[in-house]
PDB file of C-alpha atoms and ligand atoms in Angstrom:
ATOM      1  CA  MET A   7       0.145  -0.111   0.110  1.00  0.00           C
ATOM      2  CA  ALA A   8       2.609   2.479   0.880  1.00  0.00           C
ATOM      3  CA  ASP A   9       4.629   1.792  -2.423  1.00  0.00           C
ATOM      4  CA  GLU A  10       1.829   3.954  -4.388  1.00  0.00           C
ATOM      5  CA  ILE A  11       2.393   7.335  -2.543  1.00  0.00           C
ATOM      6  CA  ALA A  12       2.474   9.954  -5.256  1.00  0.00           C
ATOM      7  CA  ASP A  13       4.383  13.224  -5.268  1.00  0.00           C
ATOM      8  CA  PRO A  14       2.484  15.489  -2.732  1.00  0.00           C
ATOM      9  CA  SER A  15       3.952  18.742  -4.208  1.00  0.00           C
ATOM     10  CA  ARG A  16       0.554  19.510  -6.440  1.00  0.00           C
ATOM     11  CA  ARG A  17      -1.093  22.525  -5.072  1.00  0.00           C
ATOM     12  CA  THR A  18      -4.612  21.239  -4.851  1.00  0.00           C
ATOM     13  CA  PHE A  19      -5.481  22.957  -1.527  1.00  0.00           C
ATOM     14  CA  LEU A  20      -7.296  26.152  -0.640  1.00  0.00           C
ATOM     15  CA  ILE A  21      -4.582  28.711   0.235  1.00  0.00           C
ATOM     16  CA  GLY A  22      -7.336  31.061   0.734  1.00  0.00           C
ATOM     17  CA  MET A  23      -8.457  28.900   3.801  1.00  0.00           C
ATOM     18  CA  CYS A  24      -4.935  29.082   5.101  1.00  0.00           C
ATOM     19  CA  GLY A  25      -4.739  32.939   5.113  1.00  0.00           C
ATOM     20  CA  ALA A  26      -8.191  33.546   6.685  1.00  0.00           C
ATOM     21  CA  ALA A  27      -7.427  31.266   9.447  1.00  0.00           C
ATOM     22  CA  ALA A  28      -4.030  32.999  10.003  1.00  0.00           C
ATOM     23  CA  LEU A  29      -5.734  36.422   9.969  1.00  0.00           C
ATOM     24  CA  ALA A  30      -8.536  34.789  12.346  1.00  0.00           C
ATOM     25  CA  GLY A  31      -5.653  34.240  14.622  1.00  0.00           C
ATOM     26  CA  LEU A  32      -5.732  30.323  14.657  1.00  0.00           C
ATOM     27  CA  GLY A  33      -2.255  29.936  14.566  1.00  0.00           C
ATOM     28  CA  PRO A  34      -0.948  27.523  12.175  1.00  0.00           C
ATOM     29  CA  VAL A  35      -3.277  25.425  10.087  1.00  0.00           C
ATOM     30  CA  LEU A  36      -1.452  23.528   8.133  1.00  0.00           C
ATOM     31  CA  LEU A  37      -2.224  22.460   4.409  1.00  0.00           C
ATOM     32  CA  ALA A  38      -1.024  19.276   2.917  1.00  0.00           C
ATOM     33  CA  ASP A  39       1.345  21.033   0.758  1.00  0.00           C
ATOM     34  CA  ASP A  40       3.416  22.778   3.617  1.00  0.00           C
ATOM     35  CA  ALA A  41       6.732  21.591   4.521  1.00  0.00           C
ATOM     36  CA  ALA A  42       5.930  21.043   8.256  1.00  0.00           C
ATOM     37  CA  ALA A  43       3.143  18.847   7.145  1.00  0.00           C
ATOM     38  CA  ALA A  44       4.461  17.176   4.020  1.00  0.00           C
ATOM     39  CA  THR A  45       6.126  14.286   6.053  1.00  0.00           C
ATOM     40  CA  GLY A  46       2.994  13.242   7.691  1.00  0.00           C
ATOM     41  CA  ILE A  47       0.990  13.699   4.787  1.00  0.00           C
ATOM     42  CA  GLN A  48       0.846  11.781   1.552  1.00  0.00           C
ATOM     43  CA  ARG A  49      -1.439  11.447  -1.341  1.00  0.00           C
ATOM     44  CA  LYS A  50      -1.374   8.068  -3.129  1.00  0.00           C
ATOM     45  CA  LYS A  51      -1.811   7.363  -6.791  1.00  0.00           C
ATOM     46  CA  ASN A  52      -5.425   6.286  -6.434  1.00  0.00           C
ATOM     47  CA  GLY A  53      -6.486   9.691  -4.549  1.00  0.00           C
ATOM     48  CA  GLN A  54      -6.621   8.875  -1.055  1.00  0.00           C
ATOM     49  CA  VAL A  55      -4.556  10.579   1.096  1.00  0.00           C
ATOM     50  CA  VAL A  56      -2.595   9.060   4.211  1.00  0.00           C
ATOM     51  CA  VAL A  57      -2.369  10.924   7.267  1.00  0.00           C
ATOM     52  CA  THR A  58       0.251  10.052  10.072  1.00  0.00           C
ATOM     53  CA  VAL A  59      -1.339  11.832  12.998  1.00  0.00           C
ATOM     54  CA  ALA A  60       1.972  12.116  14.990  1.00  0.00           C
ATOM     55  CA  LYS A  61       4.182  13.834  12.314  1.00  0.00           C
ATOM     56  CA  VAL A  62       1.332  16.376  11.949  1.00  0.00           C
ATOM     57  CA  PRO A  63       1.883  19.203  14.525  1.00  0.00           C
ATOM     58  CA  ALA A  64      -1.660  20.550  13.921  1.00  0.00           C
ATOM     59  CA  LEU A  65      -3.267  16.967  14.878  1.00  0.00           C
ATOM     60  CA  ARG A  66      -1.246  16.592  18.187  1.00  0.00           C
ATOM     61  CA  LYS A  67      -4.252  17.922  20.359  1.00  0.00           C
ATOM     62  CA  ALA A  68      -7.918  17.931  20.684  1.00  0.00           C
ATOM     63  CA  ASN A  69      -9.440  20.511  18.115  1.00  0.00           C
ATOM     64  CA  GLY A  70      -6.414  20.538  15.796  1.00  0.00           C
ATOM     65  CA  ARG A  71      -7.377  20.718  12.300  1.00  0.00           C
ATOM     66  CA  VAL A  72      -5.476  20.328   9.003  1.00  0.00           C
ATOM     67  CA  MET A  73      -6.413  20.904   5.340  1.00  0.00           C
ATOM     68  CA  LEU A  74      -5.865  18.235   3.019  1.00  0.00           C
ATOM     69  CA  GLY A  75      -6.926  20.221   0.009  1.00  0.00           C
ATOM     70  CA  ASN A  76      -8.785  18.114  -2.704  1.00  0.00           C
ATOM     71  CA  VAL A  77      -9.405  14.365  -1.867  1.00  0.00           C
ATOM     72  CA  LYS A  78     -11.047  12.655  -5.322  1.00  0.00           C
ATOM     73  CA  GLY A  79     -12.392  16.033  -6.132  1.00  0.00           C
ATOM     74  CA  THR A  80     -13.970  17.094  -2.500  1.00  0.00           C
ATOM     75  CA  PRO A  81     -12.043  19.664  -0.273  1.00  0.00           C
ATOM     76  CA  VAL A  82     -11.408  18.095   2.849  1.00  0.00           C
ATOM     77  CA  ALA A  83      -9.950  18.820   6.452  1.00  0.00           C
ATOM     78  CA  ILE A  84      -9.334  16.598   9.271  1.00  0.00           C
ATOM     79  CA  VAL A  85     -10.243  17.644  12.522  1.00  0.00           C
ATOM     80  CA  ARG A  86      -9.043  16.061  15.902  1.00  0.00           C
ATOM     81  CA  THR A  87     -12.123  15.559  17.794  1.00  0.00           C
ATOM     82  CA  GLY A  88     -10.904  13.862  20.795  1.00  0.00           C
ATOM     83  CA  ALA A  89      -8.164  12.031  22.638  1.00  0.00           C
ATOM     84  CA  LYS A  90      -7.734   9.631  19.698  1.00  0.00           C
ATOM     85  CA  THR A  91     -10.598  10.496  17.684  1.00  0.00           C
ATOM     86  CA  TYR A  92     -10.721  12.386  13.846  1.00  0.00           C
ATOM     87  CA  GLU A  93     -13.098  13.517  11.448  1.00  0.00           C
ATOM     88  CA  ALA A  94     -12.487  13.961   7.657  1.00  0.00           C
ATOM     89  CA  LEU A  95     -15.093  16.761   6.723  1.00  0.00           C
ATOM     90  CA  ASN A  96     -16.229  17.690   3.398  1.00  0.00           C
ATOM     91  CA  LEU A  97     -15.715  21.332   3.236  1.00  0.00           C
ATOM     92  CA  ARG A  98     -18.296  22.086   0.908  1.00  0.00           C
ATOM     93  CA  CYS A  99     -21.167  24.211   2.582  1.00  0.00           C
ATOM     94  CA  THR A 100     -24.659  22.167   2.753  1.00  0.00           C
ATOM     95  CA  HIS A 101     -26.500  25.140   1.394  1.00  0.00           C
ATOM     96  CA  GLN A 102     -25.013  25.693  -2.173  1.00  0.00           C
ATOM     97  CA  GLY A 103     -21.522  23.719  -2.375  1.00  0.00           C
ATOM     98  CA  VAL A 104     -19.218  26.817  -1.804  1.00  0.00           C
ATOM     99  CA  THR A 105     -16.403  25.532  -0.130  1.00  0.00           C
ATOM    100  CA  VAL A 106     -16.115  27.041   3.772  1.00  0.00           C
ATOM    101  CA  GLY A 107     -13.252  28.423   5.328  1.00  0.00           C
ATOM    102  CA  ALA A 108     -11.862  28.030   8.811  1.00  0.00           C
ATOM    103  CA  ASP A 109     -12.742  30.643  11.618  1.00  0.00           C
ATOM    104  CA  ALA A 110     -12.281  31.131  15.004  1.00  0.00           C
ATOM    105  CA  ASP A 111     -14.510  28.290  16.388  1.00  0.00           C
ATOM    106  CA  GLY A 112     -15.185  25.952  13.265  1.00  0.00           C
ATOM    107  CA  TRP A 113     -16.012  26.908   9.708  1.00  0.00           C
ATOM    108  CA  LEU A 114     -17.637  29.648   7.907  1.00  0.00           C
ATOM    109  CA  CYS A 115     -19.122  29.965   4.562  1.00  0.00           C
ATOM    110  CA  PRO A 116     -18.078  32.986   2.423  1.00  0.00           C
ATOM    111  CA  ALA A 117     -21.131  32.944   0.178  1.00  0.00           C
ATOM    112  CA  HIS A 118     -24.182  33.483   2.533  1.00  0.00           C
ATOM    113  CA  GLY A 119     -22.937  33.103   6.045  1.00  0.00           C
ATOM    114  CA  SER A 120     -23.849  29.626   7.350  1.00  0.00           C
ATOM    115  CA  GLN A 121     -21.646  28.721  10.296  1.00  0.00           C
ATOM    116  CA  PHE A 122     -20.383  24.986  11.004  1.00  0.00           C
ATOM    117  CA  ALA A 123     -18.821  24.208  14.340  1.00  0.00           C
ATOM    118  CA  LEU A 124     -15.141  22.676  14.157  1.00  0.00           C
ATOM    119  CA  ASP A 125     -16.745  19.099  14.047  1.00  0.00           C
ATOM    120  CA  GLY A 126     -18.868  20.266  10.994  1.00  0.00           C
ATOM    121  CA  GLU A 127     -22.303  20.600  13.077  1.00  0.00           C
ATOM    122  CA  LEU A 128     -24.424  23.337  11.951  1.00  0.00           C
ATOM    123  CA  GLU A 129     -24.632  26.533  14.188  1.00  0.00           C
ATOM    124  CA  ARG A 130     -26.288  28.901  11.655  1.00  0.00           C
ATOM    125  CA  GLY A 131     -27.959  28.762   8.160  1.00  0.00           C
ATOM    126  CA  PRO A 132     -29.186  29.131   5.641  1.00  0.00           C
ATOM    127  CA  ALA A 133     -27.527  25.766   5.309  1.00  0.00           C
ATOM    128  CA  LEU A 134     -29.998  23.066   6.983  1.00  0.00           C
ATOM    129  CA  SER A 135     -27.643  20.151   7.626  1.00  0.00           C
ATOM    130  CA  ASN A 136     -24.071  19.798   8.960  1.00  0.00           C
ATOM    131  CA  LEU A 137     -21.060  19.247   7.019  1.00  0.00           C
ATOM    132  CA  ALA A 138     -20.685  16.007   5.482  1.00  0.00           C
ATOM    133  CA  THR A 139     -18.153  13.680   6.431  1.00  0.00           C
ATOM    134  CA  VAL A 140     -15.632  11.881   4.039  1.00  0.00           C
ATOM    135  CA  ARG A 141     -14.769   8.361   4.273  1.00  0.00           C
ATOM    136  CA  SER A 142     -11.665   7.539   6.453  1.00  0.00           C
ATOM    137  CA  ARG A 143     -10.109   4.538   8.133  1.00  0.00           C
ATOM    138  CA  TRP A 144      -8.107   4.564  11.213  1.00  0.00           C
ATOM    139  CA  ASN A 145      -5.044   2.108  11.539  1.00  0.00           C
ATOM    140  CA  SER A 146      -4.206   2.313  15.077  1.00  0.00           C
ATOM    141  CA  ARG A 147      -1.182   0.223  14.690  1.00  0.00           C
ATOM    142  CA  ARG A 148       0.186   2.456  12.192  1.00  0.00           C
ATOM    143  CA  GLY A 149      -1.201   5.487  13.846  1.00  0.00           C
ATOM    144  CA  THR A 150      -2.417   6.665  10.285  1.00  0.00           C
ATOM    145  CA  LEU A 151      -5.647   7.916   9.099  1.00  0.00           C
ATOM    146  CA  THR A 152      -6.755   6.940   5.237  1.00  0.00           C
ATOM    147  CA  VAL A 153      -8.946   9.522   3.809  1.00  0.00           C
ATOM    148  CA  GLY A 154     -11.172   8.995   0.566  1.00  0.00           C
TER     149      GLY A 154
HETATM  150  S1  FES B  13     -23.409  28.274   0.004  1.00  0.00           S
HETATM  151 FE1  FES B  13     -22.788  28.522   1.927  1.00  0.00          FE
HETATM  152  S2  FES B  13     -24.148  29.487   2.916  1.00  0.00           S
HETATM  153 FE2  FES B  13     -25.029  29.457   1.043  1.00  0.00          FE
END
């Protein structure tokens, strides 16, 4: 499986979201292509992304998050929701599909202002439902989360 790792240098992630998070004072919100995250995030040829959580500083504590960019055509972020629990979120707003950005407490849609908690739960519309999750598998032996 690890033999299929592709070059992670393709910049398919959301630079704007990183800038917005920085402006909001969130501290480092790592992206898949950041040098600091590159060793812990690998994109496979089949489009899946494998995250070695111990190697990604943003995921070392609860409520940490990291943007993965597009995973099989979907903008995705991983959120550490607990001691050893992670959620892979589809960052498309459930109202009309605009990609949400990071804000201080969660996610904000730039189109019409829907707000979501860090774990994707809807806090304010016009969206009517939570951010969707993306299929992910946790491998406790390796400490990896495979997304997509
Ligand atoms: S598309 Fe997000 S609030 Fe409308």
